PDB file of C-alpha atoms in Angstrom:
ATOM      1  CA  UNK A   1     -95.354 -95.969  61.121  1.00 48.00           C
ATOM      2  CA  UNK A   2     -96.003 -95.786  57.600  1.00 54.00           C
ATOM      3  CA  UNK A   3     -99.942 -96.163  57.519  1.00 53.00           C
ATOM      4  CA  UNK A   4    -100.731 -93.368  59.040  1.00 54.00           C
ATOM      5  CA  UNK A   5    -102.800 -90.663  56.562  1.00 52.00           C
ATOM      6  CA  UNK A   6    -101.307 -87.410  56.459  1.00 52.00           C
ATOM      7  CA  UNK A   7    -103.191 -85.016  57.962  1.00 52.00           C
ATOM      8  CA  UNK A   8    -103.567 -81.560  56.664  1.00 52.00           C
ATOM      9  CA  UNK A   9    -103.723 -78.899  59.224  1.00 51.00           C
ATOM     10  CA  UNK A  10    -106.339 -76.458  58.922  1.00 52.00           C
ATOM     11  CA  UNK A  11    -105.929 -72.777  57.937  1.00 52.00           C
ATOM     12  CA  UNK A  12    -105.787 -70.229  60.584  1.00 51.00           C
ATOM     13  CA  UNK A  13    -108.076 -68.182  61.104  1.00 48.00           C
ATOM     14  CA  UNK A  14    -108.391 -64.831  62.727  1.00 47.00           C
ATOM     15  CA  UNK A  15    -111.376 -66.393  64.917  1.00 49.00           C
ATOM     16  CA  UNK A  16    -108.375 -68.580  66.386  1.00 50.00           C
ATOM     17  CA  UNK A  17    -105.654 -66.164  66.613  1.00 50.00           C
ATOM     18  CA  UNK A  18    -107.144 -63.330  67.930  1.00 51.00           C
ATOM     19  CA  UNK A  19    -103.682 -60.984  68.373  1.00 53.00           C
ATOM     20  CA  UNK A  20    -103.340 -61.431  63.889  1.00 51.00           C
ATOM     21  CA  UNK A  21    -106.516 -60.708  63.856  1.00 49.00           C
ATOM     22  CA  UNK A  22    -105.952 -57.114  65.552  1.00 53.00           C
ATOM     23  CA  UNK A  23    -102.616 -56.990  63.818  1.00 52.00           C
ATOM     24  CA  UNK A  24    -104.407 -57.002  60.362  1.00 52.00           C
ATOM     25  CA  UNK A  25    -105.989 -54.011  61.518  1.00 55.00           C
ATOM     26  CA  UNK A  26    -103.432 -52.271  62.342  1.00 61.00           C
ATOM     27  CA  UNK A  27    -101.654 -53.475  58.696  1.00 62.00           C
ATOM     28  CA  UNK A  28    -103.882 -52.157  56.195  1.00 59.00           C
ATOM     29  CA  UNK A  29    -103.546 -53.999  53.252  1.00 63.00           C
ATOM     30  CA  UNK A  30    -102.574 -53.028  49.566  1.00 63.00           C
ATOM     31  CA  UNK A  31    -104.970 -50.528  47.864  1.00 58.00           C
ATOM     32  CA  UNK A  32    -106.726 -50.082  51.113  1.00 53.00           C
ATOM     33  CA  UNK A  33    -106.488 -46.478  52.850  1.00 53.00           C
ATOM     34  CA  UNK A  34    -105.657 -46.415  56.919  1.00 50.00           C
ATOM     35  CA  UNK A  35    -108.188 -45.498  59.081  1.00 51.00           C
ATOM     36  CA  UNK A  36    -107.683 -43.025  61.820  1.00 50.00           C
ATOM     37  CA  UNK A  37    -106.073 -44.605  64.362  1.00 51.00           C
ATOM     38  CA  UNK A  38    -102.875 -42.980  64.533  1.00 50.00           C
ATOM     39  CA  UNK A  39    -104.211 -38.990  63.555  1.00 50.00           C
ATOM     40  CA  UNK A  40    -100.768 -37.686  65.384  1.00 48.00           C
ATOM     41  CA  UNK A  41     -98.288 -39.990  62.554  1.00 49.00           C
ATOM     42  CA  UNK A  42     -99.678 -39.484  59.594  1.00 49.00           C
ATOM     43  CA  UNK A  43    -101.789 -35.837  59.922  1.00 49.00           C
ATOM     44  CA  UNK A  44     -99.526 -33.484  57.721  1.00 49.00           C
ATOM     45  CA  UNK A  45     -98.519 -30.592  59.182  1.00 53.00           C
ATOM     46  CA  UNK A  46    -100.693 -27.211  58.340  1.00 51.00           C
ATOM     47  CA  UNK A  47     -99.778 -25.171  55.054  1.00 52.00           C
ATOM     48  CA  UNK A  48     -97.979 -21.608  56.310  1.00 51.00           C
ATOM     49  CA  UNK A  49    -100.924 -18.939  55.431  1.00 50.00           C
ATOM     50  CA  UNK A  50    -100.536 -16.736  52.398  1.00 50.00           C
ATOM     51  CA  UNK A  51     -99.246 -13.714  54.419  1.00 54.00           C
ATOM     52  CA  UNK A  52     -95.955 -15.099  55.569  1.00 56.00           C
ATOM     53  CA  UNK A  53     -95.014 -15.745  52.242  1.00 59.00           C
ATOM     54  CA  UNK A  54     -93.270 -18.788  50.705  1.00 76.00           C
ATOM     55  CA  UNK A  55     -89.140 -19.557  51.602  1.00 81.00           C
ATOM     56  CA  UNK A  56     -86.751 -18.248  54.724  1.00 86.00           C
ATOM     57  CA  UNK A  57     -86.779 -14.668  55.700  1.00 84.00           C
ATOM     58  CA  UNK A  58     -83.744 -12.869  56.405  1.00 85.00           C
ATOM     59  CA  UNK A  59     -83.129 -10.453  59.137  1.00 86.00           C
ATOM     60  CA  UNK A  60     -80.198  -8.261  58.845  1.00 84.00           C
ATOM     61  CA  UNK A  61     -79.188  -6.327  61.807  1.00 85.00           C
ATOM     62  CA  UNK A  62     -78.630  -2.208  61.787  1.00 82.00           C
ATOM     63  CA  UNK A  63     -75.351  -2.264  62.112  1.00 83.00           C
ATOM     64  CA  UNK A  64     -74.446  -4.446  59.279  1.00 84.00           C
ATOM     65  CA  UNK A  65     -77.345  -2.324  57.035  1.00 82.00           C
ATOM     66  CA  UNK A  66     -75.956  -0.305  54.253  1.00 83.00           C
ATOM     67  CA  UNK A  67     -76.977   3.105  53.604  1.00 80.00           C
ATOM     68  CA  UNK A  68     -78.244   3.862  50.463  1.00 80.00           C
ATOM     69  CA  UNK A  69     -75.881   6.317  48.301  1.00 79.00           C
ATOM     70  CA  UNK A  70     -77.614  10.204  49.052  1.00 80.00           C
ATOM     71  CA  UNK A  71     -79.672  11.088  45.146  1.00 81.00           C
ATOM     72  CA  UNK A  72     -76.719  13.009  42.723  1.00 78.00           C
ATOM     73  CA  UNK A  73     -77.725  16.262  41.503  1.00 74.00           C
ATOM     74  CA  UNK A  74     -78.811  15.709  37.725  1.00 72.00           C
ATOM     75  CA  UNK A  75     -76.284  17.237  35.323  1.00 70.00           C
ATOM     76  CA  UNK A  76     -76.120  17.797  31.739  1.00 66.00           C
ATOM     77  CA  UNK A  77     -73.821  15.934  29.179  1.00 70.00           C
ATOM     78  CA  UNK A  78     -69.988  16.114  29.942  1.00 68.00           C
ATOM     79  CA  UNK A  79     -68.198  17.878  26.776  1.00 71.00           C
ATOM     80  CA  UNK A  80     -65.835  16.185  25.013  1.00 74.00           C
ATOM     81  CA  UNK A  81     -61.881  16.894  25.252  1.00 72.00           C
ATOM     82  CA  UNK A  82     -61.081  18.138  22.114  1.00 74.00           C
ATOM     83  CA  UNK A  83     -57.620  18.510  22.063  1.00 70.00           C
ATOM     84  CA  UNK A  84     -55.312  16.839  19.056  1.00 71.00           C
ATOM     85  CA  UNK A  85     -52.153  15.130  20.350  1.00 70.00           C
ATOM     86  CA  UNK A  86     -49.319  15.903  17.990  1.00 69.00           C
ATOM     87  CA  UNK A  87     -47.672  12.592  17.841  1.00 78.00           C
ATOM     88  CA  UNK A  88     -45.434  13.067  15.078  1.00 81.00           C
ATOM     89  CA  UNK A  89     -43.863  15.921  17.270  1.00 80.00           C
ATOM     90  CA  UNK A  90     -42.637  13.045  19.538  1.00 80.00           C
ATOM     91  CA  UNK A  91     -41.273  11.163  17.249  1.00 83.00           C
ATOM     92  CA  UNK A  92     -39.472  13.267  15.425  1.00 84.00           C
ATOM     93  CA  UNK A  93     -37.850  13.652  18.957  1.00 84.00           C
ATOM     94  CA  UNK A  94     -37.118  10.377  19.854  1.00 84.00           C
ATOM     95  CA  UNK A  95     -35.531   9.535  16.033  1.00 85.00           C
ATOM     96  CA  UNK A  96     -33.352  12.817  16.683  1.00 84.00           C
ATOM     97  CA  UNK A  97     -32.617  11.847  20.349  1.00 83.00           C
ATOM     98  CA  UNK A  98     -31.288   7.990  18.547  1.00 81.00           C
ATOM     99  CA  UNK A  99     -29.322   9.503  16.118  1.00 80.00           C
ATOM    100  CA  UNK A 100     -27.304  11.629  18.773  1.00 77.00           C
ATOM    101  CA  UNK A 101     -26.803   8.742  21.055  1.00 74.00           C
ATOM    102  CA  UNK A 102     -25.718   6.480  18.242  1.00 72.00           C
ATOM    103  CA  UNK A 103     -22.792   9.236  16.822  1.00 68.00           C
ATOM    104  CA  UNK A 104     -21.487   9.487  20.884  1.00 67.00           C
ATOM    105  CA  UNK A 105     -21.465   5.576  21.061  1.00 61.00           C
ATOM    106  CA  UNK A 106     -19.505   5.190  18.075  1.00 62.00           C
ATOM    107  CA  UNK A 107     -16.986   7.678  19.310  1.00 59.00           C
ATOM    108  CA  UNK A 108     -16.347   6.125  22.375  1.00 55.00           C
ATOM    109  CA  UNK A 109     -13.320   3.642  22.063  1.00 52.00           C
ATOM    110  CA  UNK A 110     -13.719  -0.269  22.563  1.00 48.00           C
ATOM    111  CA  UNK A 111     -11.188  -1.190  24.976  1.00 45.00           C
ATOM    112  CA  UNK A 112     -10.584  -4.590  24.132  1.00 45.00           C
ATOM    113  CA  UNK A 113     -10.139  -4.475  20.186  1.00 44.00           C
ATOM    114  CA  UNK A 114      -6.305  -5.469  19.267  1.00 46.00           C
ATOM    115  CA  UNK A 115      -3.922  -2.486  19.201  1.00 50.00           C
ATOM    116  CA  UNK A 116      -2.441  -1.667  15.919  1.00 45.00           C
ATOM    117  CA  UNK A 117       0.951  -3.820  16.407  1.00 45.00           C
ATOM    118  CA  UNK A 118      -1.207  -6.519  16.827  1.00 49.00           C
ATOM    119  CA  UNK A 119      -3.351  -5.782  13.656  1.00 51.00           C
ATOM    120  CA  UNK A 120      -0.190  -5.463  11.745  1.00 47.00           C
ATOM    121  CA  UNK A 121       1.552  -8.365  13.446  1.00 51.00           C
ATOM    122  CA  UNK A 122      -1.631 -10.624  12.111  1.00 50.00           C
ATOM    123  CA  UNK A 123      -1.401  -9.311   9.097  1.00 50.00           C
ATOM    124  CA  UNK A 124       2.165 -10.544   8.522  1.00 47.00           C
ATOM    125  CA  UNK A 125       1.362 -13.441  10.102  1.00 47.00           C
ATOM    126  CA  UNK A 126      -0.241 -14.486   6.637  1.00 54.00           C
ATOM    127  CA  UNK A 127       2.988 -14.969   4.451  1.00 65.00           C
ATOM    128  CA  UNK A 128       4.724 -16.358   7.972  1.00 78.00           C
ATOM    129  CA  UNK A 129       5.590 -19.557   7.843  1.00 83.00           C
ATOM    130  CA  UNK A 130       6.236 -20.106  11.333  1.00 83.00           C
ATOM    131  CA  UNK A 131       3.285 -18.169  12.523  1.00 85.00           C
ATOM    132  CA  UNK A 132       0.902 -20.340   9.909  1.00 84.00           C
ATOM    133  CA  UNK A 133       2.232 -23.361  11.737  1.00 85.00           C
ATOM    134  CA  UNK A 134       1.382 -22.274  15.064  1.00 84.00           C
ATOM    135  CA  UNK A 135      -1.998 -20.748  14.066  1.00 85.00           C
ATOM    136  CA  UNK A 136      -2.661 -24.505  12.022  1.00 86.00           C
ATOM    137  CA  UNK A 137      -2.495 -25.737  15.525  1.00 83.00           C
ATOM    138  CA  UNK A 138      -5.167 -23.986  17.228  1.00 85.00           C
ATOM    139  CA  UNK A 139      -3.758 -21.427  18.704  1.00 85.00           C
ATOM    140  CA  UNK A 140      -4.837 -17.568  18.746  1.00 86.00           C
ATOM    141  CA  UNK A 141      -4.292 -16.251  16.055  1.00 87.00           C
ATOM    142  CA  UNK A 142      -4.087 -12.694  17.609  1.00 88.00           C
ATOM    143  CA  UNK A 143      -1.736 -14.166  20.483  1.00 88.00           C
ATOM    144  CA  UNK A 144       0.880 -16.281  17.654  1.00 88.00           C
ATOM    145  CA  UNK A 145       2.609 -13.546  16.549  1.00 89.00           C
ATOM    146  CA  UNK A 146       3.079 -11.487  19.572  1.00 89.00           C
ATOM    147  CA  UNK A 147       4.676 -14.579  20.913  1.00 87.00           C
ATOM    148  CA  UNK A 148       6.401 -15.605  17.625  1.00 87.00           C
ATOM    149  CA  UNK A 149       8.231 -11.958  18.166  1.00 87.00           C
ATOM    150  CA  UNK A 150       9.083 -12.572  21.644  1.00 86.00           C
ATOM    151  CA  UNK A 151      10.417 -16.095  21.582  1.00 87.00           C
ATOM    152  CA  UNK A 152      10.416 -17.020  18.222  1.00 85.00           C
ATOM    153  CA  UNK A 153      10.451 -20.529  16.689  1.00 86.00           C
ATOM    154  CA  UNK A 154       9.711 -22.127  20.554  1.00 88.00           C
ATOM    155  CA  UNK A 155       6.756 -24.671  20.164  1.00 87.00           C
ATOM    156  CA  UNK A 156       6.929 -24.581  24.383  1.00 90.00           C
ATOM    157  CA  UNK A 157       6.817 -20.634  24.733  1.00 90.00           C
ATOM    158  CA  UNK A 158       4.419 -19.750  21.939  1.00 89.00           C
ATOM    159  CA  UNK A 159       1.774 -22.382  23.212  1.00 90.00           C
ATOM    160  CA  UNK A 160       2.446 -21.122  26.707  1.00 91.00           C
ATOM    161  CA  UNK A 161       2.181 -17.498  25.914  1.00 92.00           C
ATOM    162  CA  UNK A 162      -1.187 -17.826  23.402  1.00 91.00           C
ATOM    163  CA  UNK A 163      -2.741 -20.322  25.941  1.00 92.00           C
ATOM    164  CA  UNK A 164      -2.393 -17.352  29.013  1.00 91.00           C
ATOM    165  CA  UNK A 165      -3.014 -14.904  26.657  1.00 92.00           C
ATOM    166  CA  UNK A 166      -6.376 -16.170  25.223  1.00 90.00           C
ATOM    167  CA  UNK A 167      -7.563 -16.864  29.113  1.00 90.00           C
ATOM    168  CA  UNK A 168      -6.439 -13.186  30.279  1.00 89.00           C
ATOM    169  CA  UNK A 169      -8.374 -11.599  27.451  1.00 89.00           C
ATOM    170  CA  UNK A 170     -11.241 -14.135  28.618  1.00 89.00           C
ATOM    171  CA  UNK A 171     -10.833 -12.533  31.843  1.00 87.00           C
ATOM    172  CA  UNK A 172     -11.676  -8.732  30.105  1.00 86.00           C
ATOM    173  CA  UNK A 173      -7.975  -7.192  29.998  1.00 86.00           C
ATOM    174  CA  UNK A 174      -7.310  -5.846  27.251  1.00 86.00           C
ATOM    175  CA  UNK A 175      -4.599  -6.717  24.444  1.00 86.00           C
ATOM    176  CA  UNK A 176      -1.629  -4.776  25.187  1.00 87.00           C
ATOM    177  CA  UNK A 177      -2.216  -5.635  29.309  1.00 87.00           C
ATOM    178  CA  UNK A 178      -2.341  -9.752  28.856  1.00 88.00           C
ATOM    179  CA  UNK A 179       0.845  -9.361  26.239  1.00 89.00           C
ATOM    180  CA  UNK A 180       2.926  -7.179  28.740  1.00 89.00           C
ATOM    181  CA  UNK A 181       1.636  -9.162  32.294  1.00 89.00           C
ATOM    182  CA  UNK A 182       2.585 -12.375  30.542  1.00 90.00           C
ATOM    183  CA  UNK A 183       6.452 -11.024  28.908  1.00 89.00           C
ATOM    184  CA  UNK A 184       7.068  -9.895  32.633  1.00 89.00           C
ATOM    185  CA  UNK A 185       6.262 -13.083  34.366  1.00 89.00           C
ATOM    186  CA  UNK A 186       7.550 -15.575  32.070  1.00 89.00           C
ATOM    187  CA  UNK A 187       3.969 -16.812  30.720  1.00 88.00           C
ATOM    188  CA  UNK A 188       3.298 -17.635  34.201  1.00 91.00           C
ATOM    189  CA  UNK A 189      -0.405 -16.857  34.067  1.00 88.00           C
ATOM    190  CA  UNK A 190      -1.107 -16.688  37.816  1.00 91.00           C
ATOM    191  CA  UNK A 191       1.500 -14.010  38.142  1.00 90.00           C
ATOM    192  CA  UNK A 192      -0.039 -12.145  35.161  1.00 88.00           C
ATOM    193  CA  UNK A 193      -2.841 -11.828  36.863  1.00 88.00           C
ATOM    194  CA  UNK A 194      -1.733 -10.512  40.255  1.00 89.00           C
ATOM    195  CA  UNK A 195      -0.011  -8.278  38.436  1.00 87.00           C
ATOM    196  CA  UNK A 196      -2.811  -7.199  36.403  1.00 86.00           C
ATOM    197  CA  UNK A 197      -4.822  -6.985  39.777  1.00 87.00           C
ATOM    198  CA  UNK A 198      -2.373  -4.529  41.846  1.00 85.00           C
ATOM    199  CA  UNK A 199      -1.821  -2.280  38.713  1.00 80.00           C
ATOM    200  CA  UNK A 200      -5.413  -0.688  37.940  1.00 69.00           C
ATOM    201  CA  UNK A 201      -3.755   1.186  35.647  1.00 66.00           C
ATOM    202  CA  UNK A 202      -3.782  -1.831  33.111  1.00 55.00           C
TER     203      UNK A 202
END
């Protein structure tokens, strides 16, 4: 089993295989150009001619063609507008027009600046004892002495009467409605304020 030479087979040859022996024809090798056996692969396909020119022509239909403008008459050069705007006319205007508005707006009165009795009520409330006390605490100082007047030395009352009376004016009536809505409903605030709402004239 082991004795036996080993035999090396012998190369093939295209005189034994005939069918490689076509197929190396029809293979060219490396470096080699390919004959003309196959003239309808590898013929490339004819260069357009000069006249039809080189990239894709465009036909646009009539309807979607666009008239070219008609030729404008020539003219000569367009003079320039000469006129001089008087600015300073229009300001003067507007600064005189400012001025007028101003003087009417500060004769109009502010509705909801303190009446007098409260200005003068404040003011005493200064050298007050009992009114600094209640003021100390927080409360409004505009609302302390109108209700210092009403119900005097009454921690309950005053804090009642400056707490509906600061929320009323928050509401936009004015100082002498809150006082009187909230001295005819007992500081009830509610009240004060349906009463406020059926009397437009407050």
């Amino acid at each position: 089993m082991y004795g036996r030479p080993a035999t090396t087979a012998p190369p093939l040859s295209s005189h034994h295989h005939p069918m490689y022996g076509q197929a190396s024809s029809l293979y060219p090798r490396v470096g080699q150009h390919s004959g003309g056996n196959f003239p309808g692969l590898f013929n490339p396909t004819p260069s357009p001619s000069s006249t039809t020119g080189i990239g894709i022509r465009v036909a646009i239909k009539q309807e979607y063609q666009i008239t070219p403008p008609p030729p404008l008459a020539p003219q000569g050069d367009v003079p320039q507008c000469t006129f001089q705007f008087d600015f300073d006319l229009e300001k003067k205007i507007l600064a005189e027009a400012d001025q007028k508005e101003s003087q009417i707006w500060s004769r109009l009165p502010l509705e909801n600046l303190p009446s007098r009795g409260s200005d003068q009520a404040s003011k005493a409330s200064s050298g007050d004892p009992v009114m600094n006390k209640y003021i100390a605490f927080g409360l409004n100082r505009e609302a302390v002495p109108l209700a210092v007047a009403n119900y005097g030395d009454n921690p309950n009352k005053v804090t009642e009467f400056a707490d509906g009376y600061t929320y009323l004016k928050e509401m936009g009536f004015s100082s002498n409605s809150a006082a009187d809505a909230l001295l005819m409903n007992d500081n009830d605030t509610n009240k004060a304020i349906q009463h406020l709402l059926n009397n437009p004239s407050y």
